[in-house]
CSV table of C-alpha atoms and ligand atoms in Angstrom, one decimal:
chain,number,residue,atom,x,y,z
A,86,MET,CA,-75.4,-8.4,-91.3
A,87,ASN,CA,-71.7,-9.0,-90.9
A,88,PRO,CA,-71.3,-11.7,-88.1
A,89,VAL,CA,-67.7,-10.9,-87.5
A,90,SER,CA,-68.3,-7.2,-86.6
A,91,GLU,CA,-71.1,-8.2,-84.3
A,92,GLY,CA,-69.3,-10.9,-82.4
A,93,GLY,CA,-65.9,-9.0,-82.2
A,94,ALA,CA,-64.2,-12.4,-81.9
A,95,VAL,CA,-61.4,-11.7,-84.4
A,96,PRO,CA,-58.1,-10.9,-82.7
A,97,PRO,CA,-56.4,-7.6,-83.7
A,98,THR,CA,-54.1,-7.9,-86.6
A,99,GLY,CA,-50.7,-9.1,-85.6
A,100,ALA,CA,-51.7,-10.2,-82.1
A,101,THR,CA,-51.8,-13.9,-82.8
A,102,GLY,CA,-48.8,-15.9,-81.8
A,103,SER,CA,-46.8,-12.8,-80.7
A,104,THR,CA,-44.2,-13.3,-78.0
A,105,ASP,CA,-42.4,-10.8,-75.9
A,106,VAL,CA,-38.9,-11.0,-77.4
A,107,SER,CA,-37.5,-8.0,-75.5
A,108,ARG,CA,-37.0,-10.2,-72.4
A,109,GLU,CA,-34.0,-12.5,-72.9
A,110,THR,CA,-34.3,-14.1,-69.5
A,111,TRP,CA,-37.7,-15.3,-68.5
A,112,VAL,CA,-38.4,-15.3,-64.8
A,113,PRO,CA,-41.8,-16.0,-63.2
A,114,ASP,CA,-43.5,-12.8,-62.1
A,115,ASP,CA,-44.0,-14.1,-58.6
A,116,VAL,CA,-40.3,-14.4,-58.2
A,117,ILE,CA,-39.6,-10.9,-59.5
A,118,ASP,CA,-42.1,-9.6,-57.0
A,119,THR,CA,-39.8,-10.2,-54.1
A,120,PRO,CA,-36.9,-7.9,-53.5
A,121,ILE,CA,-34.3,-10.6,-53.6
A,122,GLY,CA,-35.9,-12.2,-56.7
A,123,ALA,CA,-35.8,-8.8,-58.4
A,124,GLU,CA,-32.2,-8.3,-57.5
A,125,ALA,CA,-31.2,-11.7,-58.7
A,126,GLU,CA,-33.0,-11.1,-61.9
A,127,ARG,CA,-31.2,-7.8,-62.4
A,128,ALA,CA,-27.9,-9.5,-61.7
A,129,VAL,CA,-28.5,-12.2,-64.3
A,130,ARG,CA,-29.4,-9.6,-66.9
A,131,LEU,CA,-26.4,-7.5,-66.1
A,132,LEU,CA,-23.9,-10.4,-66.1
A,133,HIS,CA,-25.3,-11.7,-69.4
A,134,ALA,CA,-25.8,-8.3,-70.9
A,135,GLU,CA,-25.5,-8.3,-74.6
A,136,ALA,CA,-25.5,-4.6,-74.7
A,137,ARG,CA,-22.3,-3.2,-76.1
A,138,LEU,CA,-21.4,0.4,-76.0
A,139,PRO,CA,-19.9,2.0,-79.1
A,140,ARG,CA,-16.2,2.7,-79.0
A,141,PRO,CA,-15.4,6.4,-78.9
A,142,VAL,CA,-14.0,7.8,-82.1
A,143,SER,CA,-10.8,8.5,-80.2
A,144,GLN,CA,-9.5,7.6,-76.8
A,145,ARG,CA,-11.1,9.7,-74.0
A,146,VAL,CA,-8.9,10.6,-71.0
A,147,PHE,CA,-10.6,11.9,-67.8
A,148,THR,CA,-9.1,13.3,-64.6
A,149,ILE,CA,-11.4,12.6,-61.7
A,150,ALA,CA,-10.8,15.5,-59.3
A,151,ASN,CA,-12.3,17.2,-56.2
A,152,GLN,CA,-9.9,18.3,-53.5
A,153,LYS,CA,-12.6,17.5,-50.9
A,154,GLY,CA,-11.9,14.1,-49.4
A,155,GLY,CA,-14.3,11.2,-49.4
A,156,VAL,CA,-16.7,12.5,-52.1
A,157,GLY,CA,-16.6,9.4,-54.2
A,158,LYS,CA,-13.7,10.1,-56.6
A,159,THR,CA,-12.2,6.6,-56.3
A,160,THR,CA,-15.5,4.8,-56.2
A,161,THR,CA,-16.6,6.6,-59.3
A,162,ALA,CA,-13.3,5.9,-61.1
A,163,VAL,CA,-13.3,2.2,-60.5
A,164,ASN,CA,-17.0,1.6,-60.9
A,165,VAL,CA,-17.5,3.6,-64.1
A,166,ALA,CA,-14.4,2.0,-65.5
A,167,ALA,CA,-15.7,-1.5,-64.6
A,168,ALA,CA,-19.1,-0.8,-66.1
A,169,LEU,CA,-17.6,0.4,-69.4
A,170,ALA,CA,-15.4,-2.7,-69.4
A,171,MET,CA,-18.4,-4.9,-68.8
A,172,GLN,CA,-20.0,-3.4,-71.8
A,173,GLY,CA,-17.2,-4.2,-74.1
A,174,LEU,CA,-14.8,-1.3,-73.9
A,175,LYS,CA,-11.2,-1.4,-73.0
A,176,VAL,CA,-10.5,0.8,-69.9
A,177,LEU,CA,-7.5,1.9,-67.9
A,178,VAL,CA,-7.5,3.4,-64.4
A,179,ILE,CA,-4.4,5.3,-63.4
A,180,ASP,CA,-4.2,5.4,-59.6
A,181,LEU,CA,-2.5,8.8,-58.8
A,182,ASP,CA,-3.4,8.7,-55.1
A,183,PRO,CA,-0.8,7.4,-52.6
A,184,GLN,CA,-3.7,5.9,-50.6
A,185,GLY,CA,-3.9,3.3,-53.5
A,186,ASN,CA,-7.7,2.8,-53.0
A,187,ALA,CA,-8.4,2.4,-56.7
A,188,SER,CA,-5.7,-0.3,-57.0
A,189,THR,CA,-7.3,-2.1,-54.0
A,190,ALA,CA,-10.8,-1.9,-55.5
A,191,LEU,CA,-9.6,-3.3,-58.8
A,192,GLY,CA,-7.8,-6.2,-57.1
A,193,VAL,CA,-4.3,-5.4,-58.4
A,194,ASP,CA,-1.0,-5.7,-56.6
A,195,HIS,CA,0.3,-2.5,-55.1
A,196,HIS,CA,2.7,-3.5,-52.4
A,197,PRO,CA,5.8,-1.3,-52.1
A,198,GLY,CA,8.2,-2.0,-54.9
A,199,THR,CA,5.5,-2.8,-57.5
A,200,PRO,CA,6.1,-0.8,-60.7
A,201,SER,CA,3.6,2.0,-60.3
A,202,SER,CA,2.4,5.5,-61.2
A,203,TYR,CA,5.3,6.9,-59.1
A,204,GLU,CA,8.0,5.6,-61.5
A,205,VAL,CA,5.9,6.6,-64.5
A,206,LEU,CA,5.5,10.2,-63.1
A,207,ILE,CA,9.2,10.7,-62.4
A,208,GLY,CA,10.1,9.1,-65.8
A,209,GLU,CA,11.9,6.1,-64.4
A,210,ILE,CA,9.9,3.5,-66.4
A,211,PRO,CA,7.4,3.6,-69.2
A,212,LEU,CA,3.7,3.3,-68.7
A,213,HIS,CA,3.4,-0.2,-70.3
A,214,GLN,CA,5.7,-1.7,-67.7
A,215,THR,CA,3.3,-0.8,-64.9
A,216,LEU,CA,0.0,-2.0,-66.5
A,217,GLN,CA,-1.9,-4.7,-64.6
A,218,ARG,CA,-5.0,-6.4,-65.7
A,219,SER,CA,-7.8,-6.5,-63.1
A,220,PRO,CA,-8.7,-10.1,-62.2
A,221,HIS,CA,-12.4,-9.2,-62.5
A,222,ASN,CA,-12.5,-8.2,-66.2
A,223,GLU,CA,-10.2,-8.9,-69.1
A,224,ARG,CA,-10.7,-5.4,-70.5
A,225,LEU,CA,-10.0,-3.6,-67.3
A,226,PHE,CA,-6.5,-2.4,-66.5
A,227,CYS,CA,-4.8,-0.4,-63.8
A,228,VAL,CA,-1.5,1.5,-63.2
A,229,PRO,CA,-1.3,1.0,-59.5
A,230,ALA,CA,-0.2,3.5,-56.8
A,231,THR,CA,2.2,2.4,-54.1
A,232,ILE,CA,3.1,4.2,-50.9
A,233,GLU,CA,6.2,5.6,-52.8
A,234,LEU,CA,3.9,8.1,-54.4
A,235,ALA,CA,3.5,9.8,-51.0
A,236,GLY,CA,6.9,11.5,-51.5
A,237,ALA,CA,6.2,12.5,-55.1
A,238,GLU,CA,4.4,15.7,-54.2
A,239,ILE,CA,7.6,17.1,-52.6
A,240,GLU,CA,10.1,15.5,-55.0
A,241,LEU,CA,8.3,17.0,-58.0
A,242,VAL,CA,8.8,20.6,-56.6
A,243,SER,CA,12.4,20.6,-57.7
A,244,MET,CA,12.0,18.8,-61.0
A,245,VAL,CA,12.1,20.3,-64.4
A,246,ALA,CA,8.7,20.6,-66.1
A,247,ARG,CA,7.1,19.4,-62.9
A,248,GLU,CA,3.5,20.0,-64.0
A,249,GLY,CA,3.9,18.2,-67.3
A,250,ARG,CA,5.6,15.0,-66.3
A,251,LEU,CA,2.5,12.8,-66.4
A,252,ARG,CA,1.5,14.3,-69.8
A,253,THR,CA,4.9,13.3,-71.1
A,254,ALA,CA,4.6,9.8,-69.7
A,255,LEU,CA,1.0,9.4,-71.1
A,256,ALA,CA,2.1,10.2,-74.7
A,257,GLU,CA,2.6,6.5,-74.8
A,258,LEU,CA,-1.2,6.0,-74.5
A,259,HIS,CA,-1.5,6.5,-78.3
A,260,ASN,CA,0.2,3.1,-78.8
A,261,HIS,CA,-2.5,1.4,-76.7
A,262,ASP,CA,-6.1,0.8,-77.7
A,263,PHE,CA,-7.7,1.9,-74.5
A,264,ASP,CA,-11.1,3.5,-75.2
A,265,TYR,CA,-11.3,5.2,-71.8
A,266,VAL,CA,-8.6,6.3,-69.3
A,267,PHE,CA,-9.5,7.6,-65.8
A,268,ILE,CA,-6.9,9.3,-63.6
A,269,ASP,CA,-7.9,9.0,-59.9
A,270,CYS,CA,-6.6,12.0,-57.9
A,271,PRO,CA,-5.8,12.5,-54.3
A,272,PRO,CA,-7.9,14.9,-52.2
A,273,SER,CA,-5.7,18.0,-52.7
A,274,LEU,CA,-4.8,20.5,-55.4
A,275,GLY,CA,-1.1,19.8,-55.2
A,276,LEU,CA,1.3,18.7,-57.9
A,277,LEU,CA,-0.2,15.3,-58.4
A,278,THR,CA,-3.7,16.7,-59.2
A,279,ILE,CA,-2.1,19.4,-61.4
A,280,ASN,CA,-0.2,16.8,-63.3
A,281,ALA,CA,-3.4,14.9,-63.9
A,282,LEU,CA,-5.2,18.1,-65.1
A,283,VAL,CA,-2.3,18.9,-67.5
A,284,ALA,CA,-2.4,15.3,-68.9
A,285,ALA,CA,-6.2,15.0,-69.7
A,286,PRO,CA,-8.6,16.9,-71.8
A,287,GLU,CA,-11.7,16.0,-69.7
A,288,VAL,CA,-12.4,16.6,-66.1
A,289,LEU,CA,-15.1,14.6,-64.2
A,290,ILE,CA,-16.1,16.1,-60.8
A,291,PRO,CA,-17.9,13.9,-58.3
A,292,ILE,CA,-20.0,15.9,-55.9
A,293,GLN,CA,-21.4,14.3,-52.8
A,294,CYS,CA,-25.1,15.1,-52.0
A,295,GLU,CA,-24.3,16.5,-48.6
A,296,TYR,CA,-24.0,19.7,-46.7
A,297,TYR,CA,-21.1,21.9,-47.9
A,298,ALA,CA,-21.0,19.9,-51.1
A,299,LEU,CA,-20.2,23.0,-53.3
A,300,GLU,CA,-17.7,24.4,-50.8
A,301,GLY,CA,-14.3,24.2,-52.3
A,302,VAL,CA,-15.6,23.5,-55.8
A,303,GLY,CA,-15.0,27.2,-56.6
A,304,GLN,CA,-11.3,26.7,-55.8
A,305,LEU,CA,-11.2,23.6,-57.9
A,306,LEU,CA,-12.7,25.5,-60.9
A,307,ARG,CA,-10.2,28.4,-60.5
A,308,THR,CA,-7.4,25.8,-60.5
A,309,ILE,CA,-8.8,24.3,-63.6
A,310,GLU,CA,-9.1,27.7,-65.3
A,311,MET,CA,-5.5,28.4,-64.4
A,312,VAL,CA,-4.2,25.1,-65.8
A,313,LYS,CA,-6.3,25.7,-68.9
A,314,ALA,CA,-4.9,29.2,-69.4
A,315,HIS,CA,-1.2,28.3,-68.9
A,316,LEU,CA,-0.7,24.6,-69.4
A,317,ASN,CA,-3.5,22.7,-71.1
A,318,PRO,CA,-5.8,24.8,-73.4
A,319,LYS,CA,-8.0,21.8,-74.2
A,320,LEU,CA,-9.0,21.2,-70.6
A,321,ASN,CA,-12.7,21.1,-70.1
A,322,VAL,CA,-15.0,20.1,-67.2
A,323,SER,CA,-17.2,17.7,-69.3
A,324,THR,CA,-19.0,15.8,-66.5
A,325,VAL,CA,-20.3,16.2,-63.0
A,326,ILE,CA,-21.7,13.2,-61.1
A,327,LEU,CA,-23.8,13.3,-58.0
A,328,THR,CA,-22.8,10.7,-55.5
A,329,MET,CA,-24.1,9.2,-52.2
A,330,TYR,CA,-27.6,10.5,-52.7
A,331,ASP,CA,-29.9,9.6,-49.9
A,332,GLY,CA,-33.5,9.9,-51.1
A,333,ARG,CA,-34.9,10.1,-47.6
A,334,THR,CA,-33.4,13.5,-46.9
A,335,ARG,CA,-34.6,16.8,-48.3
A,336,LEU,CA,-31.1,18.0,-48.1
A,337,ALA,CA,-29.9,15.6,-50.8
A,338,ASP,CA,-32.5,17.0,-53.2
A,339,GLN,CA,-31.6,20.5,-52.3
A,340,VAL,CA,-27.9,19.9,-53.0
A,341,ALA,CA,-28.7,18.0,-56.3
A,342,ALA,CA,-30.8,21.0,-57.4
A,343,ASP,CA,-28.0,23.5,-56.5
A,344,VAL,CA,-25.4,21.5,-58.4
A,345,ARG,CA,-27.7,21.2,-61.4
A,346,ALA,CA,-28.3,25.0,-61.3
A,347,HIS,CA,-24.6,25.6,-61.2
A,348,PHE,CA,-23.4,23.1,-63.7
A,349,GLY,CA,-26.4,22.7,-66.0
A,350,ASP,CA,-26.3,19.8,-68.4
A,351,LYS,CA,-22.7,18.8,-67.4
A,352,VAL,CA,-24.4,16.9,-64.6
A,353,LEU,CA,-25.3,13.3,-65.4
A,354,GLY,CA,-29.0,12.5,-65.1
A,355,THR,CA,-28.0,9.4,-63.2
A,356,VAL,CA,-27.5,9.9,-59.5
A,357,ILE,CA,-25.5,7.4,-57.5
A,358,PRO,CA,-27.4,6.4,-54.3
A,359,ARG,CA,-25.8,6.0,-51.0
A,360,SER,CA,-25.6,2.2,-50.4
A,361,VAL,CA,-23.7,0.1,-47.9
A,362,LYS,CA,-22.8,-2.4,-50.6
A,363,VAL,CA,-21.0,0.2,-52.6
A,364,SER,CA,-18.8,0.9,-49.6
A,365,GLU,CA,-18.3,-2.8,-48.8
A,366,ALA,CA,-17.0,-3.8,-52.2
A,367,PRO,CA,-13.4,-2.5,-52.0
A,368,GLY,CA,-12.9,-4.5,-48.8
A,369,TYR,CA,-13.1,-7.6,-51.0
A,370,GLY,CA,-10.9,-6.1,-53.7
A,371,MET,CA,-13.9,-5.7,-56.0
A,372,THR,CA,-16.0,-3.1,-57.7
A,373,ILE,CA,-19.7,-3.1,-56.9
A,374,LEU,CA,-20.3,-4.6,-60.4
A,375,ASN,CA,-18.5,-7.8,-59.3
A,376,TYR,CA,-19.5,-7.7,-55.7
A,377,ASP,CA,-23.2,-7.3,-56.1
A,378,PRO,CA,-24.2,-6.9,-59.8
A,379,GLY,CA,-27.9,-6.7,-59.1
A,380,SER,CA,-27.7,-3.9,-56.5
A,381,ARG,CA,-29.0,-0.4,-57.0
A,382,GLY,CA,-25.4,0.8,-56.7
A,383,ALA,CA,-24.2,-1.4,-59.6
A,384,LEU,CA,-27.1,-0.5,-61.8
A,385,SER,CA,-26.6,3.2,-61.2
A,386,TYR,CA,-23.0,3.0,-62.2
A,387,MET,CA,-24.0,1.0,-65.3
A,388,ASP,CA,-26.4,3.8,-66.2
A,389,ALA,CA,-23.8,6.5,-65.5
A,390,SER,CA,-21.3,4.8,-67.7
A,391,ARG,CA,-23.8,4.6,-70.6
A,392,GLU,CA,-24.7,8.2,-70.2
A,393,LEU,CA,-21.0,9.2,-70.2
A,394,ALA,CA,-20.4,7.2,-73.4
A,395,GLU,CA,-23.5,8.5,-75.1
A,396,ARG,CA,-22.8,12.1,-74.2
A,397,GLY,CA,-19.3,11.7,-75.6
A,398,ALA,CA,-20.7,10.5,-78.9
A,399,ALA,CA,-23.2,13.4,-79.0
A,400,GLN,CA,-20.5,16.0,-78.3
A,401,ARG,CA,-18.2,14.5,-81.0
A,402,GLY,CA,-21.2,14.7,-83.4
A,403,GLN,CA,-21.6,18.4,-82.7
A,404,ASN,CA,-17.9,19.0,-83.3
A,405,GLN,CA,-17.8,17.3,-86.6
B,613,LIG,N1,-22.6,5.5,-53.2
B,613,LIG,C1,-22.0,5.2,-52.0
B,613,LIG,N2,-22.7,4.7,-51.0
B,613,LIG,C2,-22.0,4.5,-49.8
B,613,LIG,N3,-20.7,4.7,-49.5
B,613,LIG,C3,-20.0,5.2,-50.5
B,613,LIG,C4,-20.6,5.5,-51.8
B,613,LIG,N4,-19.6,6.0,-52.6
B,613,LIG,C5,-18.5,6.0,-51.9
B,613,LIG,N5,-18.7,5.5,-50.6
B,613,LIG,C6,-17.7,5.3,-49.5
B,613,LIG,O1,-17.4,6.6,-49.1
B,613,LIG,C7,-16.0,6.6,-48.8
B,613,LIG,C8,-15.3,7.7,-49.7
B,613,LIG,O2,-15.4,7.3,-51.0
B,613,LIG,P1,-14.2,7.4,-52.0
B,613,LIG,O3,-13.0,6.7,-51.4
B,613,LIG,O4,-14.7,6.9,-53.4
B,613,LIG,O5,-14.0,8.9,-52.0
B,613,LIG,P2,-12.7,9.7,-52.5
B,613,LIG,O6,-13.2,11.0,-53.0
B,613,LIG,O7,-11.9,8.9,-53.5
B,613,LIG,O8,-11.9,9.8,-51.2
B,613,LIG,P3,-10.4,10.4,-51.0
B,613,LIG,O9,-10.6,11.9,-51.2
B,613,LIG,O10,-10.0,10.0,-49.7
B,613,LIG,O11,-9.6,9.9,-52.1
B,613,LIG,C9,-15.5,5.2,-49.0
B,613,LIG,O12,-15.5,4.6,-47.8
B,613,LIG,C10,-16.5,4.7,-50.0
B,613,LIG,O13,-16.5,3.3,-49.9
B,614,LIG,MG1,-9.9,8.4,-53.5
């Protein structure tokens, strides 16, 4: 008789001495079991993340647009940008909204008189003279918006090539090694947003998981088609992101389902939850990734940024 097969005392092959190497930071399970412990553990992982996203084959420029106010355009611009920068990429946010909210969230100077997107737009100074590095990440940059931009919408009307001025100014981007550029638009379909749509090949539309979410999106899509037909043939709505999702309401699920039915796989799988911390961060001149890196809001923007980068890589693969 074989004593080994009877006793069953031999460990399975390979089981001896194995350790779980997938966890870089060991934290006792009883600590992770508390909500604060779990959040702290996530923050440690995020801040020490080794994960690096691949650089895109060529620079990707996005316009973030939705003429509906308060849907999460700026929050998405700064947090996706910060998440990409945190994962090793070099990112620029161009603040094209006179409210200057993106500049505030990125912690850059935008008092009146600061070299800004206004002077870039009217061709007074080149882009590189307006670049500011965010104090929160060495790879994160911003062209700020000052209150001077409020007059641009009207000034542009009488200018030559009024729809293409930003595109002309952004030609300089080829001299910079930014991997991603995001243009944050104001809540209107005026000349500022049109300039952004003419200047970028990709459009990212944030949609809030709320009643009337899709109202007005038809008008945005018609404007995009018009710009594509006459001014920027490469323009493409590549990405839709669902924001401010409140899992406690059935309405949020309904809206998310409607948006997915309408836009299909352009919609990121990651949904940004409604979270007080996300709305608090700009008040401290921070993105959620700096303000509370272990929060659900921060993690969801990390996930969204990864998806964006991976989808871009997949699309390029198909085109090659
Ligand atoms: N996930 C979220 N959870 C909670 N609050 C959020 C979230 N995302 C954005 N907010 C808050 O909602 C408000 C509107 O967001 P945001 O400024 O990003 O929208 P917007 O589309 O850029 O607005 P505008 O059209 O005025 O430029 C802000 O106060 C912001 O802090
Ligand atoms: Mg905004």
